[in-house]
CSV table of C-alpha atoms in Angstrom, one decimal:
chain,number,residue,atom,x,y,z
A,1,MET,CA,-18.8,-14.6,-33.2
A,2,ASP,CA,-15.2,-15.3,-32.3
A,3,TYR,CA,-13.4,-13.4,-29.6
A,4,PHE,CA,-9.7,-12.8,-28.7
A,5,LEU,CA,-9.1,-11.9,-25.0
A,6,ASN,CA,-6.3,-9.5,-24.3
A,7,GLY,CA,-5.4,-6.6,-22.0
A,8,LEU,CA,-5.0,-3.3,-23.9
A,9,LEU,CA,-3.9,-1.8,-27.2
A,10,SER,CA,-1.3,0.9,-27.6
A,11,PRO,CA,1.5,2.2,-29.8
A,12,SER,CA,3.8,-0.1,-27.7
A,13,ASN,CA,1.9,-3.3,-28.7
A,14,THR,CA,4.1,-6.4,-28.2
A,15,ALA,CA,4.3,-9.2,-30.7
A,16,ILE,CA,1.4,-10.8,-28.9
A,17,GLU,CA,-1.0,-7.9,-29.8
A,18,GLN,CA,0.5,-7.6,-33.3
A,19,ASN,CA,-0.1,-11.3,-34.1
A,20,MET,CA,-3.6,-11.1,-32.6
A,21,LEU,CA,-4.5,-8.2,-34.9
A,22,ARG,CA,-3.1,-10.0,-37.9
A,23,ARG,CA,-5.3,-13.0,-36.9
A,24,LEU,CA,-8.3,-10.7,-36.7
A,25,THR,CA,-7.8,-9.9,-40.4
A,26,LEU,CA,-7.1,-13.5,-41.2
A,27,PHE,CA,-10.4,-14.6,-39.6
A,28,GLN,CA,-12.3,-12.0,-41.6
A,29,GLN,CA,-10.7,-13.4,-44.8
A,30,LEU,CA,-11.9,-16.8,-43.7
A,31,GLY,CA,-15.4,-15.4,-43.6
A,32,ARG,CA,-15.6,-15.4,-39.8
A,33,SER,CA,-16.8,-12.5,-37.6
A,34,ALA,CA,-14.3,-11.8,-34.8
A,35,LYS,CA,-13.6,-9.2,-32.2
A,36,VAL,CA,-10.8,-8.3,-29.7
A,37,VAL,CA,-12.0,-8.0,-26.1
A,38,LEU,CA,-9.9,-5.8,-23.9
A,39,CYS,CA,-10.0,-6.9,-20.3
A,40,ALA,CA,-7.7,-4.3,-18.7
A,41,TYR,CA,-8.4,-0.7,-17.7
A,42,SER,CA,-6.8,1.8,-20.0
A,43,THR,CA,-7.4,5.5,-20.6
A,44,SER,CA,-5.6,5.4,-24.0
A,45,SER,CA,-6.6,2.2,-25.7
A,46,ALA,CA,-9.6,4.0,-27.3
A,47,ALA,CA,-7.3,6.5,-29.0
A,48,TYR,CA,-5.3,3.6,-30.6
A,49,VAL,CA,-8.6,1.9,-31.6
A,50,GLN,CA,-9.8,5.0,-33.3
A,51,GLN,CA,-6.5,5.8,-35.0
A,52,HIS,CA,-6.3,2.4,-36.5
A,53,HIS,CA,-10.0,2.2,-37.4
A,54,LEU,CA,-10.8,-0.8,-35.2
A,55,ASN,CA,-14.0,0.6,-33.6
A,56,ASP,CA,-16.1,-2.2,-35.1
A,57,THR,CA,-13.7,-5.0,-34.1
A,58,VAL,CA,-12.6,-4.1,-30.6
A,59,ILE,CA,-14.7,-4.0,-27.4
A,60,SER,CA,-13.7,-3.4,-23.9
A,61,CYS,CA,-14.9,-4.6,-20.5
A,62,PHE,CA,-14.4,-1.2,-18.9
A,63,ASP,CA,-16.0,0.6,-21.8
A,64,TRP,CA,-19.0,-1.6,-21.4
A,65,LEU,CA,-19.0,-1.1,-17.6
A,66,GLN,CA,-18.4,2.6,-17.8
A,67,GLU,CA,-21.1,3.1,-20.5
A,68,VAL,CA,-18.7,4.8,-23.0
A,69,ALA,CA,-18.9,2.6,-26.0
A,70,THR,CA,-20.7,5.3,-28.1
A,71,TRP,CA,-19.2,8.3,-26.3
A,72,GLN,CA,-17.7,10.8,-28.8
A,73,GLY,CA,-15.8,13.4,-26.8
A,74,LYS,CA,-12.6,15.4,-27.2
A,75,PRO,CA,-9.5,15.1,-25.1
A,76,LEU,CA,-9.3,17.6,-22.2
A,77,ARG,CA,-6.6,20.2,-22.1
A,78,ARG,CA,-5.2,22.4,-19.4
A,79,ASP,CA,-7.9,25.1,-19.5
A,80,ASP,CA,-10.6,22.5,-19.2
A,81,LEU,CA,-9.7,21.9,-15.6
A,82,THR,CA,-11.7,24.9,-14.3
A,83,THR,CA,-11.7,23.7,-10.7
A,84,LEU,CA,-8.0,24.7,-10.6
A,85,ASP,CA,-8.4,28.1,-12.2
A,86,ASN,CA,-8.1,30.0,-8.9
A,87,TYR,CA,-4.6,28.6,-8.1
A,88,GLN,CA,-1.2,29.7,-9.1
A,89,ARG,CA,0.0,27.6,-12.1
A,90,THR,CA,3.6,26.8,-12.9
A,91,ASN,CA,4.9,25.0,-16.0
A,92,VAL,CA,7.0,21.9,-15.4
A,93,LYS,CA,8.1,19.1,-17.6
A,94,GLU,CA,5.1,17.2,-19.0
A,95,GLY,CA,2.6,19.2,-17.1
A,96,TYR,CA,1.8,21.9,-14.5
A,97,LEU,CA,2.0,22.5,-10.8
A,98,TYR,CA,-0.9,24.2,-9.0
A,99,LEU,CA,0.0,26.1,-5.8
A,100,ALA,CA,-2.0,27.7,-3.0
A,101,GLY,CA,0.7,30.1,-1.8
A,102,THR,CA,3.7,27.9,-1.3
A,103,HIS,CA,1.6,24.8,-0.7
A,104,LEU,CA,1.5,22.2,-3.6
A,105,LEU,CA,-2.1,21.5,-4.3
A,106,ALA,CA,-2.0,19.5,-7.5
A,107,ARG,CA,0.2,18.4,-10.3
A,108,SER,CA,-1.1,17.5,-13.8
A,109,LYS,CA,0.5,15.4,-16.5
A,110,VAL,CA,-0.1,16.0,-20.2
A,111,ASN,CA,0.9,14.0,-23.3
A,112,GLN,CA,2.9,15.3,-26.2
A,113,HIS,CA,-0.3,16.9,-27.6
A,114,GLY,CA,-1.0,18.9,-24.4
A,115,GLU,CA,-3.9,16.6,-23.5
A,116,ILE,CA,-4.6,15.9,-19.8
A,117,MET,CA,-3.7,12.4,-18.8
A,118,ARG,CA,-3.9,12.6,-15.0
A,119,VAL,CA,-4.0,15.0,-12.1
A,120,THR,CA,-2.5,14.2,-8.7
A,121,TYR,CA,-3.9,16.0,-5.6
A,122,TYR,CA,-2.0,16.5,-2.3
A,123,ASP,CA,-3.1,17.1,1.3
A,124,ASP,CA,-1.9,19.8,3.6
A,125,ALA,CA,1.3,17.9,4.3
A,126,GLU,CA,1.8,17.5,0.5
A,127,ARG,CA,1.1,13.8,0.7
A,128,GLN,CA,-0.5,12.1,-2.3
A,129,LEU,CA,-4.2,12.1,-1.7
A,130,GLU,CA,-5.9,11.3,-5.0
A,131,ILE,CA,-5.0,10.7,-8.6
A,132,ASP,CA,-7.6,11.4,-11.3
A,133,HIS,CA,-7.2,9.7,-14.6
A,134,TYR,CA,-8.7,11.3,-17.8
A,135,ASP,CA,-9.8,9.2,-20.7
A,136,SER,CA,-8.5,10.2,-24.2
A,137,ARG,CA,-12.2,10.7,-25.2
A,138,GLY,CA,-12.4,13.6,-22.8
A,139,PHE,CA,-13.9,12.7,-19.4
A,140,LEU,CA,-12.7,11.9,-15.8
A,141,SER,CA,-12.6,8.1,-15.9
A,142,CYS,CA,-11.0,6.9,-12.7
A,143,LYS,CA,-10.1,8.3,-9.2
A,144,GLN,CA,-7.5,6.5,-7.2
A,145,LEU,CA,-7.7,7.2,-3.4
A,146,PHE,CA,-4.8,7.0,-1.0
A,147,ASP,CA,-4.5,6.9,2.8
A,148,VAL,CA,-2.0,9.0,4.9
A,149,ASN,CA,0.6,6.2,4.5
A,150,GLN,CA,0.4,6.7,0.7
A,151,GLN,CA,-1.2,3.3,0.3
A,152,LEU,CA,-3.9,2.8,-2.4
A,153,VAL,CA,-7.2,2.1,-0.7
A,154,GLY,CA,-9.7,2.5,-3.5
A,155,GLU,CA,-10.5,3.2,-7.1
A,156,HIS,CA,-13.7,4.9,-8.4
A,157,TYR,CA,-14.6,4.4,-12.1
A,158,LEU,CA,-17.0,6.9,-13.6
A,159,ASN,CA,-19.1,7.2,-16.8
A,160,PRO,CA,-18.9,10.3,-19.0
A,161,ALA,CA,-21.8,11.8,-17.1
A,162,GLY,CA,-19.8,11.6,-13.9
A,163,GLN,CA,-21.9,8.7,-12.4
A,164,LEU,CA,-20.1,6.1,-10.3
A,165,CYS,CA,-20.1,2.7,-12.1
A,166,LEU,CA,-17.5,0.7,-10.2
A,167,THR,CA,-15.6,0.9,-7.0
A,168,ILE,CA,-12.6,-1.3,-6.1
A,169,THR,CA,-11.5,-1.6,-2.5
A,170,TYR,CA,-7.9,-2.4,-1.6
A,171,ALA,CA,-6.4,-3.9,1.5
A,172,GLN,CA,-2.6,-4.4,1.9
A,173,LYS,CA,-2.1,-3.3,-1.7
A,174,ARG,CA,-4.5,-6.0,-3.1
A,175,PRO,CA,-8.0,-5.5,-4.5
A,176,VAL,CA,-10.5,-7.2,-2.2
A,177,LEU,CA,-13.9,-6.0,-3.3
A,178,TYR,CA,-15.4,-5.1,-6.7
A,179,HIS,CA,-18.7,-3.2,-6.5
A,180,LEU,CA,-20.6,-2.7,-9.7
A,181,VAL,CA,-22.7,0.2,-8.4
A,182,ARG,CA,-25.1,0.7,-11.3
A,183,ARG,CA,-25.5,-3.1,-11.9
A,184,GLN,CA,-25.8,-3.9,-8.2
A,185,GLN,CA,-23.2,-6.7,-8.2
A,186,LEU,CA,-20.4,-7.5,-5.8
A,187,PHE,CA,-17.3,-9.7,-6.4
A,188,THR,CA,-14.3,-10.4,-4.3
A,189,THR,CA,-11.8,-11.4,-7.0
A,190,GLN,CA,-10.8,-9.9,-10.4
A,191,GLN,CA,-11.5,-13.2,-12.1
A,192,ASP,CA,-15.1,-13.3,-10.9
A,193,PHE,CA,-15.5,-9.6,-11.8
A,194,LEU,CA,-14.2,-10.2,-15.4
A,195,GLN,CA,-16.2,-13.4,-15.8
A,196,TYR,CA,-19.4,-11.5,-15.0
A,197,CYS,CA,-18.5,-8.8,-17.6
A,198,LEU,CA,-17.7,-11.4,-20.3
A,199,GLY,CA,-20.8,-13.3,-19.5
A,200,GLN,CA,-22.8,-10.2,-20.3
A,201,MET,CA,-20.8,-9.1,-23.3
A,202,LEU,CA,-20.3,-12.4,-25.2
A,203,PRO,CA,-23.7,-14.0,-25.5
A,204,ASP,CA,-23.0,-15.4,-28.9
A,205,ALA,CA,-19.4,-16.7,-28.6
A,206,ASP,CA,-18.3,-19.5,-30.9
A,207,VAL,CA,-14.5,-19.6,-30.6
A,208,VAL,CA,-12.7,-17.7,-27.8
A,209,VAL,CA,-8.9,-17.3,-27.7
A,210,ALA,CA,-7.0,-16.2,-24.6
A,211,GLU,CA,-3.9,-14.3,-25.7
A,212,ARG,CA,-2.2,-13.8,-22.3
A,213,ARG,CA,-1.8,-16.1,-19.3
A,214,GLU,CA,-3.7,-13.8,-16.9
A,215,TYR,CA,-6.9,-14.4,-19.0
A,216,ASP,CA,-6.6,-18.2,-19.5
A,217,ALA,CA,-8.7,-19.0,-16.4
A,218,LEU,CA,-11.6,-16.8,-17.8
A,219,LEU,CA,-12.1,-19.3,-20.6
A,220,ALA,CA,-13.5,-22.0,-18.3
A,221,LYS,CA,-16.9,-20.3,-17.7
A,222,ILE,CA,-17.5,-18.8,-21.2
A,223,ALA,CA,-20.2,-20.6,-23.0
A,224,CYS,CA,-18.8,-21.3,-26.5
A,225,ARG,CA,-17.9,-24.1,-28.9
A,226,LEU,CA,-14.1,-23.9,-28.7
A,227,ARG,CA,-11.8,-22.5,-26.0
A,228,VAL,CA,-8.2,-21.8,-27.1
A,229,VAL,CA,-5.1,-20.8,-25.2
A,230,ARG,CA,-2.4,-19.1,-27.3
A,231,LEU,CA,1.0,-20.1,-26.0
A,232,TYR,CA,4.1,-18.1,-26.8
A,233,ASN,CA,7.4,-18.7,-25.0
A,234,ALA,CA,6.7,-21.3,-22.3
A,235,ALA,CA,5.0,-24.6,-21.9
A,236,TYR,CA,1.6,-24.5,-20.1
A,237,GLN,CA,1.9,-25.2,-16.4
A,238,ALA,CA,-1.6,-24.4,-15.2
A,239,ASP,CA,-4.9,-26.3,-15.3
A,240,VAL,CA,-5.4,-27.8,-18.8
A,241,ALA,CA,-9.1,-28.1,-18.1
A,242,VAL,CA,-9.6,-24.4,-18.8
A,243,ALA,CA,-9.3,-24.9,-22.6
A,244,ASP,CA,-10.1,-27.3,-25.4
A,245,LEU,CA,-6.9,-26.5,-27.3
A,246,PHE,CA,-3.5,-25.1,-26.7
A,247,LEU,CA,-1.6,-23.5,-29.6
A,248,ALA,CA,2.2,-23.7,-29.2
A,249,ARG,CA,5.0,-22.1,-31.2
A,250,LYS,CA,7.6,-24.7,-30.5
A,251,ALA,CA,7.5,-28.5,-30.5
A,252,ALA,CA,9.1,-28.5,-27.1
A,253,GLN,CA,5.9,-26.9,-25.7
A,254,LEU,CA,3.8,-29.9,-26.8
A,255,THR,CA,3.4,-31.5,-23.3
A,256,ASN,CA,-0.2,-32.8,-23.4
A,257,ALA,CA,-2.8,-34.1,-25.9
A,258,LYS,CA,-4.6,-30.8,-26.2
A,259,MET,CA,-1.6,-29.0,-27.7
A,260,LEU,CA,-1.1,-28.2,-31.4
A,261,LEU,CA,1.9,-26.6,-33.1
A,262,LEU,CA,1.0,-23.3,-34.8
A,263,ASP,CA,3.6,-20.5,-35.0
A,264,GLU,CA,1.8,-17.2,-35.8
A,265,TYR,CA,5.2,-15.4,-35.6
A,266,THR,CA,6.9,-16.9,-38.7
A,267,ALA,CA,4.4,-18.9,-40.7
A,268,PRO,CA,3.3,-17.4,-44.1
A,269,VAL,CA,-0.2,-16.0,-44.1
A,270,ALA,CA,-1.3,-18.7,-46.7
A,271,ASP,CA,-0.1,-21.4,-44.3
A,272,LEU,CA,-1.8,-19.9,-41.3
A,273,LYS,CA,-5.1,-19.6,-43.2
A,274,GLY,CA,-5.0,-23.3,-44.0
A,275,GLN,CA,-4.0,-24.3,-40.4
A,276,TRP,CA,-6.7,-22.1,-38.9
A,277,GLN,CA,-9.3,-23.4,-41.3
A,278,LYS,CA,-8.4,-26.9,-40.3
A,279,ILE,CA,-8.5,-26.1,-36.6
A,280,LEU,CA,-11.9,-24.4,-36.9
A,281,ASN,CA,-13.4,-27.2,-39.0
A,282,GLN,CA,-12.1,-30.2,-36.9
A,283,ASN,CA,-12.9,-28.9,-33.4
């Protein structure tokens, strides 16, 4: 199985995601099994995946961790937030305000379909206390917690049953501890956290491609035959030991022996098939 590492998918996909999805089809035409692996948290990637019929070819680190890969729920709407039923509700742009007398208790944000995206809760001084993020599949997915100075101090990630799966602790606006509650694992960096997830999720990897720079370093510890970094608009300035091959768009980017020219932006599909077939056969 081949895997393409990226962050998230959305209607606002950049050329990076668009070319990755075209390559996914190209690999299938070459007779190879391939999947996209989403490494970033998103409450809406699942909706994009379902809309574009990508369920069989996209997997997600957070879906795996939050045990939602097979969850089939419906998006939540205003009346589903029953805990706020006893408070005065006022319509505002893109959502609702919830008041206890004159005190602002909560504010919800909905999308263009009226589906709940998040709810922000406030303390007695109307300082932001908590933001609850709702997955497009209809469950409370993440709680962000803030201190009295409005600084993020923690995130709690839940499964559809409401069980705590992951906590991330913040200090000085930076994540410092990842606790995988149901798997009894602790990590102090995002890289170690994601490497653990990928190590569990990709037991049969053959070729792995990092689509964005923030995921390049993850390649080093993935057990596979060929590790590939996909370059776009800049020469590679980091550790070349993380990958076996670097695919560049422009000749000016060819700065070391591991680099190969392959422009997925402009090359005809027939040419790309031939180039990829050669890469896969020779490496």
